[in-house]
Short mmCIF file of C-alpha atoms in Angstrom, two decimals:
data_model
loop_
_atom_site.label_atom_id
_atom_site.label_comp_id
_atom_site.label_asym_id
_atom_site.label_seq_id
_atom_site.Cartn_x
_atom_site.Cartn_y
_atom_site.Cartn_z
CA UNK A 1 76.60 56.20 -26.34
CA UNK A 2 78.56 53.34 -24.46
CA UNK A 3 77.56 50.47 -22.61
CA UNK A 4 80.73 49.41 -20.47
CA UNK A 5 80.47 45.86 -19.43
CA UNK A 6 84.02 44.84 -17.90
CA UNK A 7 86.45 47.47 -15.99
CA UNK A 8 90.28 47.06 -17.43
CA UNK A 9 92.62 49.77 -17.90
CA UNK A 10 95.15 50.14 -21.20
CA UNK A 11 98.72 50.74 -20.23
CA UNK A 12 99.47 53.35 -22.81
CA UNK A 13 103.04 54.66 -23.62
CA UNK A 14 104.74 58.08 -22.24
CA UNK A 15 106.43 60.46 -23.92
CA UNK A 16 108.14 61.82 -21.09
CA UNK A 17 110.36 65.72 -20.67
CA UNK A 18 113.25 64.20 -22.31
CA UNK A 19 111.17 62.63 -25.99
CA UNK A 20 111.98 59.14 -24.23
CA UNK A 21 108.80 57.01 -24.49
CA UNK A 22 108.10 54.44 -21.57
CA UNK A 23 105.05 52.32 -20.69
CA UNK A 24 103.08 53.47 -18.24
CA UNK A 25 101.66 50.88 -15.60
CA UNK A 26 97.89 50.87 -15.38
CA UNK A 27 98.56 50.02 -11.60
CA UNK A 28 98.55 53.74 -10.41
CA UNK A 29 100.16 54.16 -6.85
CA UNK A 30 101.14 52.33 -4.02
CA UNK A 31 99.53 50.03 -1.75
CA UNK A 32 98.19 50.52 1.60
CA UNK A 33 101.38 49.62 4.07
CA UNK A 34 99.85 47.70 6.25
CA UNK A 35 102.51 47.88 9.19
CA UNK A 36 102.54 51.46 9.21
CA UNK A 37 98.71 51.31 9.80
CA UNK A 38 100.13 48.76 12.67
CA UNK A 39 102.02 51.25 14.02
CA UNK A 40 99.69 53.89 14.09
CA UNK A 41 97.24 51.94 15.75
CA UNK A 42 99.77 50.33 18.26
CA UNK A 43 100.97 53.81 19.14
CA UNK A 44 97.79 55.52 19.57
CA UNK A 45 96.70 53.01 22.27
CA UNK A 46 100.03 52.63 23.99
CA UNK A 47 99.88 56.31 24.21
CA UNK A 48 96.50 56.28 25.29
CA UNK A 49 96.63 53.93 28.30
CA UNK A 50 100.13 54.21 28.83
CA UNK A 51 100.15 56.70 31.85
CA UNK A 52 97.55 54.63 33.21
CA UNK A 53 99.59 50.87 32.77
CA UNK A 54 102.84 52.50 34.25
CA UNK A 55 100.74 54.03 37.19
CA UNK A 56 99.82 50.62 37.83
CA UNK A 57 102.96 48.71 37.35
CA UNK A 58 105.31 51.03 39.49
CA UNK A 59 103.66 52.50 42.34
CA UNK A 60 107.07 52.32 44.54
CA UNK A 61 108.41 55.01 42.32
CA UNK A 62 105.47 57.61 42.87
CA UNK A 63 104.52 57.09 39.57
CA UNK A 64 107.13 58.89 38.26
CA UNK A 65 107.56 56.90 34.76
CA UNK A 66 103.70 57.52 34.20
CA UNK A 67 103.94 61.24 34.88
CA UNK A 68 107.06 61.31 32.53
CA UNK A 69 105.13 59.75 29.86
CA UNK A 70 102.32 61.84 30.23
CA UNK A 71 104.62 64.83 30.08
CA UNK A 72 105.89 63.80 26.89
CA UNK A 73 102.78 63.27 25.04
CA UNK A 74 100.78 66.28 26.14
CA UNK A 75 104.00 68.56 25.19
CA UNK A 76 104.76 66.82 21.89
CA UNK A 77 100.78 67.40 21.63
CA UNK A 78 101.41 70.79 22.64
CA UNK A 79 104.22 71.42 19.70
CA UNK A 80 102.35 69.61 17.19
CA UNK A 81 99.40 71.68 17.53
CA UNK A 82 101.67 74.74 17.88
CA UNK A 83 103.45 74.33 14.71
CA UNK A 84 99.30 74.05 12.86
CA UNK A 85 98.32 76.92 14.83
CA UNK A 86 101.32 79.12 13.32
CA UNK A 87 100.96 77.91 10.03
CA UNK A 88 97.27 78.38 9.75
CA UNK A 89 98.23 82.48 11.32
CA UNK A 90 100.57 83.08 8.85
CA UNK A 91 97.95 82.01 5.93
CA UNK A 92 95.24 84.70 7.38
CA UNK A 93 97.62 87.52 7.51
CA UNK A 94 98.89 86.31 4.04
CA UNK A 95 95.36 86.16 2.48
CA UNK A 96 94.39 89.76 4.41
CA UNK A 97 97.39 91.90 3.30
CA UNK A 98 99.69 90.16 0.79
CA UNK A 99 99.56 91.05 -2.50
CA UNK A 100 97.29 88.04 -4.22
CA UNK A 101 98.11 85.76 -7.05
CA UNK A 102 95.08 85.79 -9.15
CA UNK A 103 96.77 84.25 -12.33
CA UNK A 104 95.35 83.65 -15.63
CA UNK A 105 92.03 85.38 -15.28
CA UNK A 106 92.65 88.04 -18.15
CA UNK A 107 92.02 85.42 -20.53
CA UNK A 108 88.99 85.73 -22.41
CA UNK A 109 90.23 84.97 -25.86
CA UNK A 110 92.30 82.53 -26.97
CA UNK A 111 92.71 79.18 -28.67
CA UNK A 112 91.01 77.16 -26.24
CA UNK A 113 91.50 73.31 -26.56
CA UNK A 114 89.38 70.78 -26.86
CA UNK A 115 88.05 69.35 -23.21
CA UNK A 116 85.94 66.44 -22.34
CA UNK A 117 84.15 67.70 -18.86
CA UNK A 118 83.45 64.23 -16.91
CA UNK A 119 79.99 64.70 -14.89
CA UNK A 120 80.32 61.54 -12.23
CA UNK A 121 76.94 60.25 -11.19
CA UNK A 122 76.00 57.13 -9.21
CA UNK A 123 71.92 57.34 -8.58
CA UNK A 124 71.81 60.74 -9.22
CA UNK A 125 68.23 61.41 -10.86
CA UNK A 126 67.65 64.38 -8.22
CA UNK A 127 70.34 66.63 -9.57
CA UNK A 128 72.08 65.13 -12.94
CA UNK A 129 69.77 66.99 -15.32
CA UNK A 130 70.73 70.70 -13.88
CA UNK A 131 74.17 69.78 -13.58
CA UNK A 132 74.54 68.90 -17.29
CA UNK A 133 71.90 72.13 -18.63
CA UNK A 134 74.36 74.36 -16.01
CA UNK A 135 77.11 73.14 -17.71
CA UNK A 136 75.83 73.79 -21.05
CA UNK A 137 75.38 77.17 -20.72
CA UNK A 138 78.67 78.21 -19.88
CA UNK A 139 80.71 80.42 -21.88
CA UNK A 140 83.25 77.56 -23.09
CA UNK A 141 83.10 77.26 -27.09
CA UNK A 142 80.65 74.37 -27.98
CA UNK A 143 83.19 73.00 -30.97
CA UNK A 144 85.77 72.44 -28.49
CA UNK A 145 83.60 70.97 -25.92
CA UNK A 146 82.29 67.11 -25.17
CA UNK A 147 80.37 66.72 -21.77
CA UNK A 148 80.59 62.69 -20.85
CA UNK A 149 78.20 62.09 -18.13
CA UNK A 150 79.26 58.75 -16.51
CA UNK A 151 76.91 56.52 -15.35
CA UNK A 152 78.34 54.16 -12.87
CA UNK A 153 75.78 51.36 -12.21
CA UNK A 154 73.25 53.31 -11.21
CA UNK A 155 69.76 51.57 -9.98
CA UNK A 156 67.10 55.25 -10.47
CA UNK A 157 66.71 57.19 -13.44
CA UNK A 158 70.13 58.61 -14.15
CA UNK A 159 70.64 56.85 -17.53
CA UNK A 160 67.13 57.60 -18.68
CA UNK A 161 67.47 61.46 -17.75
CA UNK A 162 70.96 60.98 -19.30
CA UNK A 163 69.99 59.64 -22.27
CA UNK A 164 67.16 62.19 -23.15
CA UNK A 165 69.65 64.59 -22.79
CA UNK A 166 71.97 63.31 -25.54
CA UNK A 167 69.69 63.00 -27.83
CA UNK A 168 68.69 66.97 -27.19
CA UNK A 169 72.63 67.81 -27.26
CA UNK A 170 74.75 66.43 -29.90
CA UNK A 171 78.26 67.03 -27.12
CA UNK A 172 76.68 64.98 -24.74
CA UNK A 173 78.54 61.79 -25.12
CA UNK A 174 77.01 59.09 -22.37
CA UNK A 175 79.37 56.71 -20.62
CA UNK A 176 77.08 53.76 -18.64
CA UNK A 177 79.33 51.34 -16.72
CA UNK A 178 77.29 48.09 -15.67
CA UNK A 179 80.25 46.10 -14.08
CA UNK A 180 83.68 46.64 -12.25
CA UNK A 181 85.31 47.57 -9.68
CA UNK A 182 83.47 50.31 -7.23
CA UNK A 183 84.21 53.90 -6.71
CA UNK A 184 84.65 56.97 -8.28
CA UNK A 185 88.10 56.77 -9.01
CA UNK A 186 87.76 53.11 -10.79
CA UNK A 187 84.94 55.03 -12.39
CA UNK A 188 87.63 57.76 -14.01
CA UNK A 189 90.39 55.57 -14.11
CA UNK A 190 87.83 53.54 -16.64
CA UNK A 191 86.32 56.42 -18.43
CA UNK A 192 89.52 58.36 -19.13
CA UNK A 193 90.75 55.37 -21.71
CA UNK A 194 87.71 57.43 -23.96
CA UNK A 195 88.77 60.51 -23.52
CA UNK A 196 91.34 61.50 -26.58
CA UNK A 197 90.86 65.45 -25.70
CA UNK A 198 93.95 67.22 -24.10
CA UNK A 199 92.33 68.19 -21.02
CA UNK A 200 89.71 66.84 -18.91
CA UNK A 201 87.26 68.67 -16.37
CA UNK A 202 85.69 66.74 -13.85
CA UNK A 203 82.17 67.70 -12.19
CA UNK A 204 80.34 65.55 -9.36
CA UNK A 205 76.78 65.13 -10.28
CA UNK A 206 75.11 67.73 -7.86
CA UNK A 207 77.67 70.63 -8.73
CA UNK A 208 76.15 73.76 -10.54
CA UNK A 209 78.80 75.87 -12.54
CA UNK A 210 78.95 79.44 -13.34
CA UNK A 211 78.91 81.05 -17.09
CA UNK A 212 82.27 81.28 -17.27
CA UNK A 213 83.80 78.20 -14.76
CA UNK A 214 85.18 76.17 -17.96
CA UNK A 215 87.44 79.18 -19.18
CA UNK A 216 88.76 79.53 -15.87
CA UNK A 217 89.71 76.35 -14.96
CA UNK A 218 90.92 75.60 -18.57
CA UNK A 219 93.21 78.94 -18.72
CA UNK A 220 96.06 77.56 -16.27
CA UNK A 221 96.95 74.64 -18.57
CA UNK A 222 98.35 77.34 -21.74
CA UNK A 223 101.55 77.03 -19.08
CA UNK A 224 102.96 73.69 -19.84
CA UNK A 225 104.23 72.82 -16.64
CA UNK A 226 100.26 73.24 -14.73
CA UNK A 227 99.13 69.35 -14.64
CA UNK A 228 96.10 70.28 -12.50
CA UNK A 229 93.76 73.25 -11.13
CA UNK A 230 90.72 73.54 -8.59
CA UNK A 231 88.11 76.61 -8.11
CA UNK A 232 86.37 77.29 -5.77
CA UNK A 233 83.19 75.37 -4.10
CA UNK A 234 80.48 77.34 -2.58
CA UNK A 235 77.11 76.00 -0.88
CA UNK A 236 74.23 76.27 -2.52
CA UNK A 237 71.82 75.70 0.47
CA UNK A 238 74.29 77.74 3.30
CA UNK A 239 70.89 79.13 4.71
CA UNK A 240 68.51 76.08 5.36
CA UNK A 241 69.50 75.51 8.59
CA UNK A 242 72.30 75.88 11.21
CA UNK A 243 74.88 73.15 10.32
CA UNK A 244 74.83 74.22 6.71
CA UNK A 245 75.31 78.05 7.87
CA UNK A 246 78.92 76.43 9.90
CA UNK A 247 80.11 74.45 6.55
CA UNK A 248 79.37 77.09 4.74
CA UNK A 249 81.72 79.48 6.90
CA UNK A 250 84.24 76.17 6.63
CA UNK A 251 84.21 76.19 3.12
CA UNK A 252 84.45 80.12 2.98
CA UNK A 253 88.08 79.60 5.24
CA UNK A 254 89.33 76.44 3.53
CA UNK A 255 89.01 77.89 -0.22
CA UNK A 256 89.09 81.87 0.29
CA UNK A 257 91.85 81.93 2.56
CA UNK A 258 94.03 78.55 3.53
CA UNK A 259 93.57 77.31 -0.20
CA UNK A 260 94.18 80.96 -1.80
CA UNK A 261 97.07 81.55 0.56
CA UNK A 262 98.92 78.72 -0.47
CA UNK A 263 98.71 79.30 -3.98
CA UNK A 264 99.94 82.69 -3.27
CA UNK A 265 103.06 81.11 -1.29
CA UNK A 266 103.99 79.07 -3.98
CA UNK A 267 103.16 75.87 -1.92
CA UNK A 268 100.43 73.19 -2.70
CA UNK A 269 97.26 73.73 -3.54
CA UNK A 270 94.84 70.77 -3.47
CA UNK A 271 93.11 69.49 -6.63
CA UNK A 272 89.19 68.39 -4.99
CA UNK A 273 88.32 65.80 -7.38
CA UNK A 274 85.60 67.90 -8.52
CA UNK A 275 85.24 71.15 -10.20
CA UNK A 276 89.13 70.76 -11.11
CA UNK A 277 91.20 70.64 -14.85
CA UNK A 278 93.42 67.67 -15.40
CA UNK A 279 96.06 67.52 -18.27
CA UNK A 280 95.58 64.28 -19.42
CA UNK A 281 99.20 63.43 -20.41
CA UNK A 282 100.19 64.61 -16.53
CA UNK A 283 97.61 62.46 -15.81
CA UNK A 284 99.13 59.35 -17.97
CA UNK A 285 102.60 60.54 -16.74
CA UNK A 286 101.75 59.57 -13.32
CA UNK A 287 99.94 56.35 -14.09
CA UNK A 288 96.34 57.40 -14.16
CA UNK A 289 93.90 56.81 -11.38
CA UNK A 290 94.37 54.71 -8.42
CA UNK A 291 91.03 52.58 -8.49
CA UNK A 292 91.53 51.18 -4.95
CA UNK A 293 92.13 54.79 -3.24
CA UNK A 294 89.43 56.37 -1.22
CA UNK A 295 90.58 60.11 -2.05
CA UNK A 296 91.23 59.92 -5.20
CA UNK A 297 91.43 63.59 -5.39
CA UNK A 298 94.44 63.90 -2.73
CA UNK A 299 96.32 60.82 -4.43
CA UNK A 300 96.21 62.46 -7.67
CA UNK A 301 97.51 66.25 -6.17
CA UNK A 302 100.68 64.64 -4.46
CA UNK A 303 101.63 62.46 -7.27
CA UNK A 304 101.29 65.09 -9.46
CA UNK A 305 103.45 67.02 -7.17
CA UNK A 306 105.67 64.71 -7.17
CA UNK A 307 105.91 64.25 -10.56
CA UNK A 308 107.10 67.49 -10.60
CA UNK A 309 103.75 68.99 -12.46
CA UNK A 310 101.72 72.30 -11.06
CA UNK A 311 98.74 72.72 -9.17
CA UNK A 312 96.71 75.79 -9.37
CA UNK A 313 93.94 77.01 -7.24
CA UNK A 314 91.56 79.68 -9.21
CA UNK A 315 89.97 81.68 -5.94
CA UNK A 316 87.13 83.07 -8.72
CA UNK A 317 86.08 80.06 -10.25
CA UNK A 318 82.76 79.43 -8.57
CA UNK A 319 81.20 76.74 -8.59
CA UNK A 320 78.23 75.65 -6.22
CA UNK A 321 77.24 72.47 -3.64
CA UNK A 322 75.07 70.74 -1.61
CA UNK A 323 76.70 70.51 2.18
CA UNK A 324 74.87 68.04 4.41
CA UNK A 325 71.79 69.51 6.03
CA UNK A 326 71.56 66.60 8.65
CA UNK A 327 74.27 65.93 11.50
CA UNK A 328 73.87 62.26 10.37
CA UNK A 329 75.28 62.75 6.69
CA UNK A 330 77.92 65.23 7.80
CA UNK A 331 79.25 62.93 10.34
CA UNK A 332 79.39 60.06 7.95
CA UNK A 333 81.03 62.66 5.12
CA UNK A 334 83.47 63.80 7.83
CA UNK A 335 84.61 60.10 8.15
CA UNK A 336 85.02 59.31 4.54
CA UNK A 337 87.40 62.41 4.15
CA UNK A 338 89.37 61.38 7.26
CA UNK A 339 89.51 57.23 6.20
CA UNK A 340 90.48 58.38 2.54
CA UNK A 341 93.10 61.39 3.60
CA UNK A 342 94.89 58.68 6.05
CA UNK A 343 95.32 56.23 3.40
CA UNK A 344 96.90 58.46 1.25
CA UNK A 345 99.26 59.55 3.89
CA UNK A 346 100.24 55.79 4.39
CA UNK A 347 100.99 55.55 0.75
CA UNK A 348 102.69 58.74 -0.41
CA UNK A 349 104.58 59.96 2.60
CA UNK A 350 107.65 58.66 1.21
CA UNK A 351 107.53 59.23 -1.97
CA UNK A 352 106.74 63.01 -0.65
CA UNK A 353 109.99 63.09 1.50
CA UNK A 354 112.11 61.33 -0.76
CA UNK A 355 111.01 63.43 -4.15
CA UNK A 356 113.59 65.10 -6.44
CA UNK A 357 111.56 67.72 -7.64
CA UNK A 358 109.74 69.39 -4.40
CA UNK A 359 112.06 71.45 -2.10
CA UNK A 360 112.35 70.97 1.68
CA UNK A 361 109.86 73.73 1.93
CA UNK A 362 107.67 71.63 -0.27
CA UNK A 363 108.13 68.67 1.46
CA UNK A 364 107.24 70.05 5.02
CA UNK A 365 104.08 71.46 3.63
CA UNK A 366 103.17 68.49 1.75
CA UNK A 367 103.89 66.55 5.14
CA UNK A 368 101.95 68.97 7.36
CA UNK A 369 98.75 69.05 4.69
CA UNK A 370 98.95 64.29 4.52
CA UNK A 371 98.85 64.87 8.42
CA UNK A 372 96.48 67.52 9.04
CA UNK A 373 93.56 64.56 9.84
CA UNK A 374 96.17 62.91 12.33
CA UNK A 375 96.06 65.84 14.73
CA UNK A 376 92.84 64.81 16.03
CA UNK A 377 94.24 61.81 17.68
CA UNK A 378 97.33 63.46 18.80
CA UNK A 379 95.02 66.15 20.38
CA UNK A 380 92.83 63.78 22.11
CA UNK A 381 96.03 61.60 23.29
CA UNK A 382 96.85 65.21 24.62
CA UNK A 383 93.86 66.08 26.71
CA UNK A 384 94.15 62.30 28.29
CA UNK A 385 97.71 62.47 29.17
CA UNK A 386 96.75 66.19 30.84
CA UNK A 387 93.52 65.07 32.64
CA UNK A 388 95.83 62.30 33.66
CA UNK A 389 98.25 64.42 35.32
CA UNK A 390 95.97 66.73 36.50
CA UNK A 391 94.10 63.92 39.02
CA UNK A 392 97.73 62.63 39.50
CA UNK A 393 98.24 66.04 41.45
CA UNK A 394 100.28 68.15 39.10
CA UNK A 395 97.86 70.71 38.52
CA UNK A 396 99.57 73.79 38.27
CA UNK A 397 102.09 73.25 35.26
CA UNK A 398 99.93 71.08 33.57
CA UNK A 399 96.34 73.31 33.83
CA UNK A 400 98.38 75.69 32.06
CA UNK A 401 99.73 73.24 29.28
CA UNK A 402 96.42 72.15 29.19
CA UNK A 403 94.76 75.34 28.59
CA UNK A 404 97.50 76.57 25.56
CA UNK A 405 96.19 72.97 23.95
CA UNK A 406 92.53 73.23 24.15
CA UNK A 407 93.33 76.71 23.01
CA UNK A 408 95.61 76.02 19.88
CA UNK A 409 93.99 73.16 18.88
CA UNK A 410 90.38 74.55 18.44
CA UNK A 411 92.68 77.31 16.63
CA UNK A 412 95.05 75.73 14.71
CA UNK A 413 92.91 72.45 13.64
CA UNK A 414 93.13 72.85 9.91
CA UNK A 415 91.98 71.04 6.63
CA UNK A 416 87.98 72.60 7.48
CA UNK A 417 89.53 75.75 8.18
CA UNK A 418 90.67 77.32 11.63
CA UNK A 419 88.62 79.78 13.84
CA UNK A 420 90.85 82.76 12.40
CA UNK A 421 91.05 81.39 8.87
CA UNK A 422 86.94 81.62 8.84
CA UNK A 423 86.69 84.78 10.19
CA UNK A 424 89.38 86.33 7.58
CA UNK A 425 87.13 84.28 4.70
CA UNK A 426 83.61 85.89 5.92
CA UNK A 427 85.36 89.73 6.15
CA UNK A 428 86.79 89.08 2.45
CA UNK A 429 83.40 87.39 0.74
CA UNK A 430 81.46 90.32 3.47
CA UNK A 431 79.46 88.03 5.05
CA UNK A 432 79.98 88.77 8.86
CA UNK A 433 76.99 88.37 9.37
CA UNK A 434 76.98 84.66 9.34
CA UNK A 435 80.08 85.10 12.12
CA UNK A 436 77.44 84.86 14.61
CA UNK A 437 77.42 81.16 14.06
CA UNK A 438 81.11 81.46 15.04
CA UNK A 439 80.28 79.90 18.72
CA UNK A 440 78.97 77.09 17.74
CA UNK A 441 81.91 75.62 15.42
CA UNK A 442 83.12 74.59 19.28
CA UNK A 443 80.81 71.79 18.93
CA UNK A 444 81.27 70.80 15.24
CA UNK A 445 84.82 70.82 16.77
CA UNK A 446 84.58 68.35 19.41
CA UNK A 447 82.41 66.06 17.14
CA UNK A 448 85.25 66.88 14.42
CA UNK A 449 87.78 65.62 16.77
CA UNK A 450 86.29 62.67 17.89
CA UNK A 451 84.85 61.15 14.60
CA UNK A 452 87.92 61.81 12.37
CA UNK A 453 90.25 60.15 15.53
CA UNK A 454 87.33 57.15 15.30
CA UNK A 455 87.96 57.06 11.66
CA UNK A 456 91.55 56.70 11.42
CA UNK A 457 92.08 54.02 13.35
CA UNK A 458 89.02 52.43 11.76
CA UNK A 459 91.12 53.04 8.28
CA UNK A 460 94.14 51.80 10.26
CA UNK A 461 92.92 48.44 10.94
CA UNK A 462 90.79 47.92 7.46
CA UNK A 463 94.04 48.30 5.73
CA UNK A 464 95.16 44.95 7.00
CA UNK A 465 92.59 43.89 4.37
CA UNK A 466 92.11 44.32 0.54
CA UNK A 467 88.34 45.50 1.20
CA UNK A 468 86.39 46.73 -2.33
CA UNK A 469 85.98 50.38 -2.55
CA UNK A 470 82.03 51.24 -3.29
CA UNK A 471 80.47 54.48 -3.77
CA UNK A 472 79.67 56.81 -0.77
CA UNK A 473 78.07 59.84 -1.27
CA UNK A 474 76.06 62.48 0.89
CA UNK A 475 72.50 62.66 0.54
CA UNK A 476 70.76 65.28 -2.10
CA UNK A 477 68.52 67.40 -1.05
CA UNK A 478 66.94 69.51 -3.96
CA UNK A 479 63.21 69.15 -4.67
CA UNK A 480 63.35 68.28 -8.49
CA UNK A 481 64.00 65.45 -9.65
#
């Protein structure tokens, strides 16, 4: 059991491909660029009232330099979308009637390693104690397996119910941090300098695993070149109400199909930051965790990736979640994901283009997945430019532009799954009959579209400034505590 008191990582060396050893920098990543946040936020407002300023400015002309800018941005709108919409159709048919890549899952034995499974709590005394008694039980061999709860200043009875259960399980080894920097990942990058195992699982607090989730997400790593895997997250309270019974058909398109298809295309598959493998010298090849990143979890897959290490998505291993029951927390949740996806894309989008080891093919699908959250402000710059036009008396070409974007975009907006992506996941897990909650992911759309634009340039701005990262979590909602 260890008290942590100060919050310093140990550069450690690197023995890298070649048998060359090098230092790794405990300084994981790059900064936020703060002009390109500049940028973004000059050009989404320029865009925004820049029909309006030129209708203004040059009535002699008929406002003909308005209407040409307001052409441009609802067709580039238009292509943008179009090029999602395509992508996200060719992933459905792929996941319906391709043959599947379902490595790795004949493995039952074999000399499994050693693994240190990292349970991440922060004032978690509603949940922590099932988490840790679910992951006991699975099938994983108990010599080879240490479970490290880490206990990152929390205020309720976490440590307490942590502590009982170490002295009831001899694997259990406690981690309590009391000081440092805030976060989850500052909370890794810190615990990982105790971790001497090979390969590291890592569980959020209120995650329940299945019997056999720790074989599956271990198996990928007997190839040598995997650095990271993911399974599969499934709600555990999809029926409590009617938001839940939407996420739940999100999650079922975003894992089932858009996550499974791309591992069966040999592009990227994302590592969540929960219920996901690490190889902990991939990890220490890439410089460990970035302590100042909101997603740690998307900062770690395209380093990795560009690193030149694998990813691998495991479709069957299940693992089960609390979604937001309240339209409160899922808004809030919604922005987090958006402000911590943008930051990464300001950081790694050119070490993504400028990589050695991912191909053009790569790179475009690396690009499109660090965008996906920016299409909600190029779809809203869309519908402005075209309700712009269509007051400004060019109604016929532009109703019709208009319509193929409201269209594509409620189709084609990605990273929670698209309207055809869901459907494909509820015919493959058979649940159609939650498809008749289908009409009312056009509202979770339009509050979708308008939070995550909200967030961005929220993100945008805050990068200017070296603000501390704190914990931010969604509410629990299971009776026991």
């Amino acid at each position: 059991m260890t008290a942590v008191k100060q919050d310093q990582t140990i550069p450690r060396p690197l023995i890298n491909a070649a048998g060359i050893e090098k230092p790794v920098s405990s300084e994981s990543g790059p900064k936020s660029k703060n002009s390109a946040a500049v940028y973004i936020m000059a050009l989404f407002f320029i865009t925004l009232f820049g029909p309006y300023l030129l209708a203004w400015i040059a009535p002699y002309q008929n406002h003909l330099l308005a209407r040409m800018f307001a052409y441009c941005v609802l067709g580039f709108a238009v292509f943008v979308t179009l090029i999602y919409t395509v992508r996200h159709y060719l992933f459905a048919i792929n996941r319906l009637f391709s043959p599947q890549r379902q490595l790795y899952l004949d493995l039952s034995c074999a000399p499994w390693p050693k693994i240190t499974v990292l349970v991440m709590a922060h004032n978690e005394e509603k949940v922590i104690e099932g988490s840790i008694r679910a992951l006991l039980k699975t099938d994983y061999p108990a010599e080879q397996l240490t479970i490290m709860p880490v206990n990152d200043r929390s205020t309720d009875s976490t440590q307490r119910i942590i502590e009982q259960l170490a002295i009831e399980f001899p694997c259990i080894r406690p981690l309590h941090r009391t000081e440092g920097a805030g976060g989850k990942a500052a909370a890794l990058q810190y615990a990982s300098q105790f971790i001497k195992d090979p390969i590291i699982v890592i569980f959020d607090a209120d995650y329940l695993p299945g019997k056999g989730l720790l074989k599956q997400l271990v198996s990928p790593f007997f190839d040598t070149e995997v650095g990271a895997t993911m399974g599969r997250v499934i709600p555990l309270n999809e029926q409590a109400n009617l938001l839940t019974k939407i996420l739940g058909l999100e999650r079922c398109g975003g894992y089932q199909v858009n996550q499974q298809a791309r591992q069966n295309m040999g592009l990227t598959a994302q590592f969540g930051g929960t219920v996901g493998g690490l190889r902990l010298s991939a990890l220490q090849h890439i410089g460990g965790w970035s302590s100042n990143c909101l997603a740690e979890d998307t900062d770690v897959t395209f380093r990795m990736r560009c690193a030149g290490w694998k990813v691998v998505y495991q479709n069957r291993a299940e693992c089960y979640e609390e979604v937001p029951e309240e339209w409160s927390v899922r808004i809030k949740q919604l922005r987090r994901w958006a402000s911590g996806h943008h930051q990464v894309l300001l950081q790694q989008w050119r070490n993504v283009l400028r990589s050695e080891r991912l191909s053009r093919r790569d790179k475009l699908d690396a690009f499109l997945i660090l965008s996906i959250f920016m299409l909600s402000p190029i779809i809203l710059l869309g519908w402005n430019s075209g309700i712009f036009l269509f007051y400004g008396g060019q109604s016929t070409l532009v109703a019709g532009l208009l319509g193929i974007l409201m269209t594509i975009a409620y189709a084609g907006f990605g990273n929670f799954a698209s309207f055809f992506e869901i459907s494909a996941g509820a015919y493959l897990d058979r649940a159609r009959v939650n498809l008749i909650t289908l009409p009312f992911l056009t509202f979770n759309f339009l509050i979708s579209i308008v939070e995550i634009s909200g967030a961005i340039l929220q993100q945008s701005w805050q990068s200017r400034k070296d603000q501390p990262v704190q914990w931010n979590k969604t509410v629990r909602y299971r009776k026991e505590v």
